[in-house]
Amino acid sequence: MLLGDLLGTDDLGLRPLVLPAGADSRAIVDVYTTDLPDPGRYLAGGELVLTGLVWWSPDAVEAFVDAVVTSGATALGAGEAARGGVPDELVEQCRTRGLPLFAVPASVSFAEITRRVLAEGRPSRPVGRRLLAVLAGRAGLNRLLDVAAAELGEPCAVLSPVAGVIAGAPPPEQTALTRAFLAAPRLPAAVGPIRLLSADAPDRHRTVSWFVACPAEPGNADATALAEELAGLVALERARVDAGRRAERRLADQVLRALTAGQDVSAELRVAGITPGTPVTVLVSAGRATALVDEILRTAVPDPVVGHRDGATLAVVPRAGDRLADVLRAGFAAVRPGLGDLRLPTGLSGPVPAGPALFAALEEARHAAGLAAARAEPAAVVTADEIDSHMLLLGSVPDEVRRAYRNRVLGPVLAYDSAHDAELVATLTAFLDHAGSWSRCAEVLHLHVNTVRYRIAKVEQLTNRNLSRLDDRVDLFLALRLG
């Protein structure tokens, strides 16, 4: 089929955006659907390349167009459904490179365009056609995987590091595949005969990305091409899921804006589907890992209210109960290979009825998050039950006051340790942790009791405190906990 014949098919409504002189007489010898940011390796020349623009970002457009042009493709068709139109940057890049470009209306499926081209007797991938037809018919991801598996001879699966199996049969090596996906320097990656391909927007963090795991032995060009097509179509389905959550995110923003302002959020919660009085837990997590927290919470409850406010991820989680901390710890552990240096200290309030009590619960969750941040574990989760009474009190004291108190009480000891490497602070900590027992402290530190007595006497001298007195012990205990 000639490009001009396809563009002249009135009922498809294809709109030429870039059509260099003579381009309408170019022949289409194949059709290739992709949402890879670099599809060049799978193009042999003469193809009509169709893309849903799931890969789109302004930084990626030049490389994408270069790959299509360099491969010798006939033209590029860009779907308008995902972004509500074709970005101007893509139009300009195609015009610069002389690549014919046309817009595909949201009402027209890629499967129908492929069928029209094939009706002219030109070769194309029959399996690719069937995959497109399945997705266009909204038969679901499981049916899409069935078609791919029938061609490859082995089952395929769509997985998520947090949610596990999205579609398909759970692979026996699911944990190993997930770790390999998170840790791979680049994608696609291989684990034995299994190929791992991202099936999500290119700018989405891997910890919350969907990915495809399917058999594709090295050197098998047909299997590799099919795997790439499958991943691109799964990415379109993921984009549909995201579109359906946009309204939820807007509602979450309204709830959290009112909550952080100290307002009664009963009305906003009701709109978000949480009736007043429903048991809820408030979550505070440092940083911008909002998408990850949202993904983890959805494994526990259907509709958590999650958003980003004041530099932290906040959430109101209904009916989660005592299992919420375990759900979060398991979720963070599942994506640990993909977190890198990211720290996600997270605090949880105790359950409260949805309504005016939420603001106090928010403060409780903030204190718990502050304690989590002091732990060495990068994704520590601290619940309200774990907050000691003295730490809850200290959590409300401004940082500068806490630092001043610690320096005034422990400053001479810290300075002496620094100058003499005397380990007085470590000895004092062990002494207080073991209720002032000389023998137990010596045993834990592997020291002679006389050494412990000498060090504690030095602490008393430097701090002007008497550790036989309860009030002096309390002063030193609190100063240590503020470190």
Short mmCIF file of C-alpha atoms in Angstrom, two decimals:
data_model
loop_
_atom_site.label_atom_id
_atom_site.label_comp_id
_atom_site.label_asym_id
_atom_site.label_seq_id
_atom_site.Cartn_x
_atom_site.Cartn_y
_atom_site.Cartn_z
CA MET A 1 0.00 0.00 0.00
CA LEU A 2 1.19 3.54 -0.72
CA LEU A 3 1.23 6.11 2.06
CA GLY A 4 -0.97 8.42 0.01
CA ASP A 5 -3.61 5.67 -0.36
CA LEU A 6 -3.73 5.14 3.40
CA LEU A 7 -3.99 8.87 4.14
CA GLY A 8 -6.74 9.15 1.54
CA THR A 9 -8.95 6.63 3.33
CA ASP A 10 -11.68 9.03 4.41
CA ASP A 11 -13.35 6.98 7.16
CA LEU A 12 -10.10 6.68 9.15
CA GLY A 13 -9.69 10.44 9.47
CA LEU A 14 -5.89 10.35 9.50
CA ARG A 15 -4.51 13.91 9.54
CA PRO A 16 -1.16 14.55 7.81
CA LEU A 17 1.01 16.80 9.97
CA VAL A 18 4.26 16.48 8.01
CA LEU A 19 4.12 15.37 4.36
CA PRO A 20 7.28 16.15 2.36
CA ALA A 21 7.02 16.37 -1.43
CA GLY A 22 6.63 12.93 -2.98
CA ALA A 23 6.05 11.20 0.40
CA ASP A 24 2.56 10.09 -0.61
CA SER A 25 4.09 7.71 -3.17
CA ARG A 26 6.21 5.88 -0.59
CA ALA A 27 5.33 2.20 -0.17
CA ILE A 28 4.33 0.67 3.18
CA VAL A 29 5.78 -2.83 3.32
CA ASP A 30 5.07 -3.57 7.00
CA VAL A 31 3.41 -2.14 10.11
CA TYR A 32 5.18 -1.90 13.47
CA THR A 33 3.50 -0.69 16.66
CA THR A 34 5.78 0.48 19.43
CA ASP A 35 6.08 2.68 22.48
CA LEU A 36 9.76 2.10 22.98
CA PRO A 37 11.87 5.27 23.17
CA ASP A 38 14.32 3.67 20.71
CA PRO A 39 12.62 1.19 18.33
CA GLY A 40 15.39 1.32 15.72
CA ARG A 41 16.77 -2.17 16.29
CA TYR A 42 13.41 -3.74 15.36
CA LEU A 43 12.89 -1.84 12.12
CA ALA A 44 14.17 -3.20 8.81
CA GLY A 45 12.97 -0.39 6.49
CA GLY A 46 9.70 0.42 4.76
CA GLU A 47 7.54 0.12 7.89
CA LEU A 48 4.67 2.31 8.93
CA VAL A 49 5.52 2.96 12.60
CA LEU A 50 2.53 3.48 14.89
CA THR A 51 3.02 4.83 18.42
CA GLY A 52 0.66 5.68 21.26
CA LEU A 53 3.22 8.19 22.63
CA VAL A 54 3.46 6.38 25.98
CA TRP A 55 7.23 6.88 25.71
CA TRP A 56 6.80 10.62 25.26
CA SER A 57 8.97 13.21 26.93
CA PRO A 58 10.53 16.30 25.31
CA ASP A 59 14.00 14.94 26.05
CA ALA A 60 13.28 11.65 24.25
CA VAL A 61 11.76 12.99 21.01
CA GLU A 62 14.99 13.56 19.10
CA ALA A 63 16.31 10.06 19.76
CA PHE A 64 12.96 8.48 18.86
CA VAL A 65 12.65 10.28 15.52
CA ASP A 66 16.31 9.62 14.73
CA ALA A 67 15.77 5.88 15.28
CA VAL A 68 12.75 5.82 12.96
CA VAL A 69 14.43 7.87 10.24
CA THR A 70 17.74 5.99 10.38
CA SER A 71 15.94 2.64 10.02
CA GLY A 72 14.36 3.77 6.74
CA ALA A 73 10.74 3.65 7.93
CA THR A 74 8.14 4.97 5.51
CA ALA A 75 6.14 7.13 7.94
CA LEU A 76 5.13 7.67 11.54
CA GLY A 77 1.56 7.60 12.85
CA ALA A 78 1.03 9.12 16.32
CA GLY A 79 -2.07 8.35 18.38
CA GLU A 80 -3.86 11.30 19.95
CA ALA A 81 -5.57 9.32 22.75
CA ALA A 82 -2.82 9.33 25.39
CA ARG A 83 -1.92 13.03 25.23
CA GLY A 84 -4.99 14.60 23.64
CA GLY A 85 -3.05 15.41 20.48
CA VAL A 86 0.39 15.18 18.90
CA PRO A 87 3.03 17.32 20.67
CA ASP A 88 4.42 20.24 18.69
CA GLU A 89 7.99 19.11 19.47
CA LEU A 90 7.37 15.82 17.67
CA VAL A 91 5.90 17.63 14.65
CA GLU A 92 8.87 19.97 14.45
CA GLN A 93 11.40 17.15 14.78
CA CYS A 94 9.72 15.14 12.00
CA ARG A 95 9.63 18.22 9.78
CA THR A 96 13.33 18.81 10.37
CA ARG A 97 14.21 15.20 9.53
CA GLY A 98 11.81 14.88 6.59
CA LEU A 99 9.81 12.07 8.23
CA PRO A 100 6.14 11.87 7.16
CA LEU A 101 3.92 12.16 10.22
CA PHE A 102 0.18 11.84 10.62
CA ALA A 103 -2.18 11.99 13.61
CA VAL A 104 -4.37 9.01 14.47
CA PRO A 105 -7.67 10.09 16.10
CA ALA A 106 -8.54 8.55 19.47
CA SER A 107 -11.54 6.86 17.84
CA VAL A 108 -9.34 4.87 15.42
CA SER A 109 -7.46 1.80 16.64
CA PHE A 110 -4.02 0.86 15.43
CA ALA A 111 -5.50 -2.57 14.70
CA GLU A 112 -7.81 -1.07 12.08
CA ILE A 113 -4.96 0.80 10.37
CA THR A 114 -2.94 -2.41 10.32
CA ARG A 115 -5.87 -4.30 8.82
CA ARG A 116 -6.26 -1.76 6.03
CA VAL A 117 -2.58 -2.01 5.15
CA LEU A 118 -2.65 -5.79 5.19
CA ALA A 119 -5.75 -5.86 3.02
CA GLU A 120 -3.54 -4.63 0.17
CA GLY A 121 -1.59 -7.91 0.27
CA ARG A 122 1.58 -6.56 1.88
CA PRO A 123 3.39 -8.62 4.52
CA SER A 124 3.06 -7.91 8.21
CA ARG A 125 3.41 -9.70 11.51
CA PRO A 126 0.24 -11.78 12.03
CA VAL A 127 0.87 -12.14 15.74
CA GLY A 128 1.30 -8.39 16.07
CA ARG A 129 -2.07 -7.96 14.38
CA ARG A 130 -3.75 -10.32 16.81
CA LEU A 131 -2.22 -8.54 19.81
CA LEU A 132 -3.49 -5.20 18.56
CA ALA A 133 -6.94 -6.66 17.95
CA VAL A 134 -7.11 -8.05 21.48
CA LEU A 135 -6.13 -4.74 23.08
CA ALA A 136 -8.46 -2.73 20.82
CA GLY A 137 -11.30 -5.07 21.74
CA ARG A 138 -10.70 -4.52 25.47
CA ALA A 139 -10.44 -8.28 26.05
CA GLY A 140 -7.96 -7.65 28.85
CA LEU A 141 -4.32 -8.30 29.60
CA ASN A 142 -4.78 -11.99 30.29
CA ARG A 143 -6.12 -12.60 26.80
CA LEU A 144 -3.29 -10.50 25.36
CA LEU A 145 -0.78 -12.70 27.19
CA ASP A 146 -2.53 -15.85 25.98
CA VAL A 147 -2.02 -14.81 22.35
CA ALA A 148 1.65 -13.99 22.95
CA ALA A 149 2.25 -17.23 24.88
CA ALA A 150 0.67 -19.31 22.12
CA GLU A 151 3.20 -17.89 19.66
CA LEU A 152 6.21 -18.12 21.99
CA GLY A 153 5.38 -21.56 23.35
CA GLU A 154 5.80 -20.44 26.96
CA PRO A 155 3.63 -18.39 29.36
CA CYS A 156 4.16 -14.66 29.79
CA ALA A 157 3.34 -12.45 32.77
CA VAL A 158 2.90 -8.79 33.60
CA LEU A 159 4.46 -8.06 36.99
CA SER A 160 4.86 -5.20 39.44
CA PRO A 161 7.62 -5.05 42.09
CA VAL A 162 5.00 -4.13 44.71
CA ALA A 163 1.71 -5.63 43.52
CA GLY A 164 3.20 -8.85 42.16
CA VAL A 165 1.33 -10.47 39.29
CA ILE A 166 -0.83 -8.02 37.34
CA ALA A 167 -1.79 -10.52 34.65
CA GLY A 168 -0.78 -13.99 33.53
CA ALA A 169 0.43 -16.98 35.51
CA PRO A 170 2.84 -16.35 38.40
CA PRO A 171 6.30 -17.41 37.19
CA PRO A 172 8.11 -19.78 39.56
CA GLU A 173 11.12 -17.43 39.71
CA GLN A 174 8.99 -14.31 40.33
CA THR A 175 11.11 -12.94 43.19
CA ALA A 176 14.35 -13.36 41.25
CA LEU A 177 12.82 -11.74 38.15
CA THR A 178 11.63 -8.75 40.17
CA ARG A 179 15.04 -8.24 41.73
CA ALA A 180 16.71 -8.50 38.34
CA PHE A 181 14.28 -5.94 36.87
CA LEU A 182 14.96 -3.47 39.70
CA ALA A 183 18.74 -3.88 39.60
CA ALA A 184 19.35 -4.12 35.84
CA PRO A 185 21.66 -1.34 34.56
CA ARG A 186 19.50 -1.08 31.46
CA LEU A 187 16.40 -2.63 29.96
CA PRO A 188 15.46 -4.91 28.32
CA ALA A 189 17.36 -7.40 30.48
CA ALA A 190 17.57 -11.18 30.46
CA VAL A 191 17.41 -13.78 33.23
CA GLY A 192 18.31 -16.99 31.48
CA PRO A 193 15.76 -17.47 28.68
CA ILE A 194 13.37 -14.91 30.20
CA ARG A 195 13.34 -11.39 28.80
CA LEU A 196 12.34 -8.51 31.10
CA LEU A 197 10.91 -5.40 29.46
CA SER A 198 9.51 -2.23 30.98
CA ALA A 199 5.83 -1.84 30.21
CA ASP A 200 5.33 1.65 31.55
CA ALA A 201 6.06 5.31 30.92
CA PRO A 202 9.84 5.79 30.50
CA ASP A 203 10.07 8.39 33.28
CA ARG A 204 8.31 6.24 35.87
CA HIS A 205 10.54 4.90 38.66
CA ARG A 206 11.13 1.17 38.35
CA THR A 207 9.88 0.49 41.85
CA VAL A 208 6.34 1.30 40.66
CA SER A 209 6.62 0.19 37.02
CA TRP A 210 4.86 -2.70 35.36
CA PHE A 211 7.11 -5.04 33.43
CA VAL A 212 6.70 -8.00 31.09
CA ALA A 213 8.48 -11.30 31.64
CA CYS A 214 8.36 -13.61 28.64
CA PRO A 215 10.58 -16.18 26.89
CA ALA A 216 12.73 -14.66 24.17
CA GLU A 217 15.97 -16.50 23.53
CA PRO A 218 18.94 -14.42 22.35
CA GLY A 219 19.22 -14.46 18.58
CA ASN A 220 15.52 -15.16 18.01
CA ALA A 221 14.54 -11.95 16.24
CA ASP A 222 10.86 -12.86 15.90
CA ALA A 223 10.47 -13.66 19.61
CA THR A 224 12.33 -10.49 20.56
CA ALA A 225 10.16 -8.35 18.30
CA LEU A 226 7.00 -9.93 19.69
CA ALA A 227 8.16 -9.27 23.26
CA GLU A 228 8.75 -5.60 22.41
CA GLU A 229 5.31 -5.31 20.82
CA LEU A 230 3.71 -6.94 23.84
CA ALA A 231 5.47 -4.57 26.25
CA GLY A 232 4.34 -1.55 24.25
CA LEU A 233 0.71 -2.68 24.32
CA VAL A 234 0.82 -3.43 28.05
CA ALA A 235 2.18 0.08 28.57
CA LEU A 236 -0.94 1.44 26.85
CA GLU A 237 -3.11 -0.49 29.27
CA ARG A 238 -1.07 0.90 32.18
CA ALA A 239 -1.69 4.41 30.86
CA ARG A 240 -5.44 3.71 30.90
CA VAL A 241 -5.22 2.64 34.55
CA ASP A 242 -3.36 5.84 35.40
CA ALA A 243 -5.96 7.96 33.63
CA GLY A 244 -8.65 6.37 35.78
CA ARG A 245 -6.82 7.42 38.96
CA ARG A 246 -6.54 11.10 38.12
CA ALA A 247 -9.83 11.96 39.81
CA GLU A 248 -8.69 10.11 42.94
CA ARG A 249 -5.51 12.17 43.05
CA ARG A 250 -7.47 15.41 42.82
CA LEU A 251 -9.69 14.34 45.72
CA ALA A 252 -6.64 13.32 47.75
CA ASP A 253 -5.10 16.77 47.24
CA GLN A 254 -8.27 18.41 48.62
CA VAL A 255 -8.30 16.16 51.70
CA LEU A 256 -4.62 16.64 52.52
CA ARG A 257 -4.67 20.39 51.89
CA ALA A 258 -7.46 20.77 54.45
CA LEU A 259 -5.81 18.35 56.90
CA THR A 260 -2.42 20.10 56.93
CA ALA A 261 -4.22 23.41 57.43
CA GLY A 262 -5.79 22.03 60.63
CA GLN A 263 -9.33 22.08 59.23
CA ASP A 264 -12.12 19.57 59.78
CA VAL A 265 -11.83 17.25 56.76
CA SER A 266 -15.10 15.34 57.24
CA ALA A 267 -16.68 16.76 54.09
CA GLU A 268 -13.61 16.16 51.94
CA LEU A 269 -13.26 12.60 53.26
CA ARG A 270 -16.89 11.85 52.47
CA VAL A 271 -16.34 12.92 48.86
CA ALA A 272 -13.26 10.67 48.77
CA GLY A 273 -15.40 7.71 49.89
CA ILE A 274 -14.52 7.68 53.61
CA THR A 275 -17.52 8.29 55.86
CA PRO A 276 -17.06 10.16 59.17
CA GLY A 277 -16.28 7.80 62.02
CA THR A 278 -14.53 5.24 59.82
CA PRO A 279 -11.32 3.97 61.52
CA VAL A 280 -8.38 5.51 59.67
CA THR A 281 -4.61 5.67 60.08
CA VAL A 282 -2.50 8.68 59.08
CA LEU A 283 0.85 8.07 57.38
CA VAL A 284 3.80 10.44 56.97
CA SER A 285 6.80 9.44 54.86
CA ALA A 286 9.79 11.62 54.01
CA GLY A 287 10.59 12.56 50.43
CA ARG A 288 8.65 12.30 47.21
CA ALA A 289 8.05 8.54 46.99
CA THR A 290 4.30 9.20 46.79
CA ALA A 291 3.71 6.81 43.90
CA LEU A 292 5.51 4.00 45.71
CA VAL A 293 3.60 4.52 48.96
CA ASP A 294 0.34 4.66 46.99
CA GLU A 295 1.18 1.41 45.18
CA ILE A 296 2.02 -0.36 48.46
CA LEU A 297 -1.09 0.88 50.25
CA ARG A 298 -3.33 -0.35 47.44
CA THR A 299 -2.26 -3.90 48.26
CA ALA A 300 -3.92 -3.43 51.66
CA VAL A 301 -6.95 -1.20 51.00
CA PRO A 302 -8.87 -0.34 47.82
CA ASP A 303 -8.83 3.48 47.92
CA PRO A 304 -6.18 5.10 50.11
CA VAL A 305 -5.99 8.90 50.11
CA VAL A 306 -2.37 9.61 49.18
CA GLY A 307 -0.59 12.80 48.15
CA HIS A 308 2.45 15.04 48.62
CA ARG A 309 2.32 18.00 50.97
CA ASP A 310 4.98 20.10 52.72
CA GLY A 311 7.88 18.04 51.38
CA ALA A 312 6.51 14.68 52.52
CA THR A 313 4.15 11.94 51.40
CA LEU A 314 0.93 11.94 53.44
CA ALA A 315 -1.87 9.41 53.45
CA VAL A 316 -5.17 8.72 55.16
CA VAL A 317 -5.70 4.96 55.11
CA PRO A 318 -9.15 3.57 56.00
CA ARG A 319 -9.73 0.25 57.77
CA ALA A 320 -6.11 -0.92 57.53
CA GLY A 321 -5.84 -2.03 61.15
CA ASP A 322 -2.70 -3.40 62.74
CA ARG A 323 -1.45 -4.99 59.50
CA LEU A 324 -0.57 -1.67 57.86
CA ALA A 325 2.95 -1.48 59.29
CA ASP A 326 3.68 -5.02 58.09
CA VAL A 327 2.29 -4.20 54.64
CA LEU A 328 4.59 -1.18 54.34
CA ARG A 329 7.66 -3.05 55.58
CA ALA A 330 7.01 -5.87 53.12
CA GLY A 331 6.49 -3.39 50.28
CA PHE A 332 9.69 -1.49 51.01
CA ALA A 333 11.61 -4.76 51.29
CA ALA A 334 10.28 -5.92 47.91
CA VAL A 335 11.67 -2.87 46.10
CA ARG A 336 14.88 -2.51 48.14
CA PRO A 337 17.17 -3.36 45.15
CA GLY A 338 15.70 -0.41 43.25
CA LEU A 339 15.80 2.22 46.00
CA GLY A 340 19.51 3.03 45.72
CA ASP A 341 20.38 5.74 48.26
CA LEU A 342 16.75 6.78 48.75
CA ARG A 343 15.64 6.97 52.38
CA LEU A 344 11.96 6.54 53.24
CA PRO A 345 11.48 6.93 57.01
CA THR A 346 7.78 6.44 57.62
CA GLY A 347 5.55 7.07 60.62
CA LEU A 348 2.05 5.77 61.34
CA SER A 349 -0.50 7.16 63.77
CA GLY A 350 -2.75 5.00 65.84
CA PRO A 351 -6.24 4.37 64.39
CA VAL A 352 -8.69 7.23 64.92
CA PRO A 353 -12.24 7.89 63.70
CA ALA A 354 -12.30 9.93 60.51
CA GLY A 355 -13.08 13.52 61.42
CA PRO A 356 -11.67 16.21 63.71
CA ALA A 357 -9.26 13.76 65.43
CA LEU A 358 -7.24 13.47 62.24
CA PHE A 359 -5.06 16.52 62.89
CA ALA A 360 -3.80 15.06 66.19
CA ALA A 361 -3.17 11.79 64.36
CA LEU A 362 -1.16 13.69 61.74
CA GLU A 363 1.09 15.13 64.48
CA GLU A 364 1.51 11.66 65.96
CA ALA A 365 2.51 10.25 62.56
CA ARG A 366 5.00 13.11 62.09
CA HIS A 367 6.66 12.30 65.42
CA ALA A 368 6.84 8.63 64.45
CA ALA A 369 8.41 9.57 61.11
CA GLY A 370 11.00 11.64 62.95
CA LEU A 371 11.97 8.62 65.02
CA ALA A 372 12.13 6.48 61.87
CA ALA A 373 14.53 9.01 60.33
CA ALA A 374 16.94 8.49 63.24
CA ARG A 375 17.23 4.78 62.52
CA ALA A 376 19.93 3.31 60.31
CA GLU A 377 17.41 1.36 58.23
CA PRO A 378 16.74 3.36 55.02
CA ALA A 379 13.02 2.54 54.96
CA ALA A 380 12.18 2.24 58.65
CA VAL A 381 8.52 2.18 59.66
CA VAL A 382 7.62 3.37 63.17
CA THR A 383 4.10 3.09 64.59
CA ALA A 384 2.49 5.12 67.35
CA ASP A 385 2.79 2.10 69.65
CA GLU A 386 6.58 2.27 69.33
CA ILE A 387 6.83 5.87 70.47
CA ASP A 388 8.14 5.93 74.04
CA SER A 389 6.45 8.52 76.22
CA HIS A 390 9.65 10.55 76.64
CA MET A 391 10.34 10.47 72.88
CA LEU A 392 6.81 11.66 72.13
CA LEU A 393 7.45 14.58 74.47
CA LEU A 394 10.86 15.34 72.97
CA GLY A 395 9.44 15.11 69.45
CA SER A 396 7.45 18.29 70.08
CA VAL A 397 10.55 20.25 71.16
CA PRO A 398 12.15 22.43 68.43
CA ASP A 399 15.37 21.06 66.96
CA GLU A 400 17.49 23.99 68.12
CA VAL A 401 16.33 23.50 71.71
CA ARG A 402 17.08 19.78 71.57
CA ARG A 403 20.58 20.42 70.23
CA ALA A 404 21.26 23.04 72.87
CA TYR A 405 20.14 20.70 75.66
CA ARG A 406 22.31 17.83 74.40
CA ASN A 407 25.37 20.06 74.06
CA ARG A 408 24.93 21.56 77.52
CA VAL A 409 24.55 18.16 79.25
CA LEU A 410 26.84 15.96 77.16
CA GLY A 411 29.11 18.48 75.47
CA PRO A 412 32.14 17.94 77.76
CA VAL A 413 31.85 14.15 77.41
CA LEU A 414 31.60 14.34 73.63
CA ALA A 415 34.64 16.63 73.50
CA TYR A 416 36.65 14.32 75.78
CA ASP A 417 35.76 11.28 73.63
CA SER A 418 36.81 13.13 70.50
CA ALA A 419 40.16 14.14 71.98
CA HIS A 420 41.05 10.87 73.74
CA ASP A 421 38.99 8.17 71.97
CA ALA A 422 37.82 7.18 75.45
CA GLU A 423 34.38 5.71 74.59
CA LEU A 424 32.73 7.43 77.54
CA VAL A 425 29.45 7.93 75.67
CA ALA A 426 29.25 4.23 74.72
CA THR A 427 29.95 3.23 78.32
CA LEU A 428 27.36 5.66 79.70
CA THR A 429 24.75 4.36 77.23
CA ALA A 430 25.34 0.76 78.22
CA PHE A 431 25.36 1.65 81.92
CA LEU A 432 21.97 3.37 81.74
CA ASP A 433 20.47 0.73 79.40
CA HIS A 434 21.28 -1.91 82.05
CA ALA A 435 19.79 0.00 84.98
CA GLY A 436 23.16 1.03 86.42
CA SER A 437 24.45 -2.53 86.85
CA TRP A 438 28.26 -2.42 86.93
CA SER A 439 28.70 -6.14 86.24
CA ARG A 440 26.15 -6.32 83.42
CA CYS A 441 27.56 -3.21 81.75
CA ALA A 442 31.11 -4.64 81.99
CA GLU A 443 29.93 -7.96 80.54
CA VAL A 444 28.22 -6.33 77.55
CA LEU A 445 31.20 -4.09 76.79
CA HIS A 446 33.76 -6.86 77.46
CA LEU A 447 35.51 -4.67 80.04
CA HIS A 448 36.71 -5.12 83.61
CA VAL A 449 34.29 -3.73 86.18
CA ASN A 450 36.97 -1.33 87.42
CA THR A 451 37.28 0.11 83.91
CA VAL A 452 33.55 0.76 83.83
CA ARG A 453 33.71 2.41 87.27
CA TYR A 454 36.58 4.64 86.12
CA ARG A 455 34.74 5.74 82.98
CA ILE A 456 31.48 6.50 84.78
CA ALA A 457 33.39 8.50 87.39
CA LYS A 458 34.94 10.49 84.53
CA VAL A 459 31.48 11.17 83.08
CA GLU A 460 30.27 12.41 86.48
CA GLN A 461 33.31 14.68 86.76
CA LEU A 462 32.85 16.16 83.26
CA THR A 463 29.08 16.67 83.54
CA ASN A 464 28.93 17.60 87.23
CA ARG A 465 26.25 14.92 87.67
CA ASN A 466 25.90 12.12 90.20
CA LEU A 467 24.65 8.91 88.56
CA SER A 468 23.41 7.56 91.87
CA ARG A 469 20.72 10.28 91.71
CA LEU A 470 17.58 9.62 89.61
CA ASP A 471 17.22 13.18 88.30
CA ASP A 472 20.82 13.25 87.07
CA ARG A 473 20.37 9.87 85.39
CA VAL A 474 17.26 11.20 83.63
CA ASP A 475 19.16 14.26 82.37
CA LEU A 476 21.89 12.12 80.85
CA PHE A 477 19.44 9.54 79.49
CA LEU A 478 17.44 12.21 77.63
CA ALA A 479 20.60 13.87 76.30
CA LEU A 480 21.73 10.53 74.88
CA ARG A 481 18.35 9.95 73.22
CA LEU A 482 18.55 13.34 71.53
CA GLY A 483 21.70 12.28 69.63
#
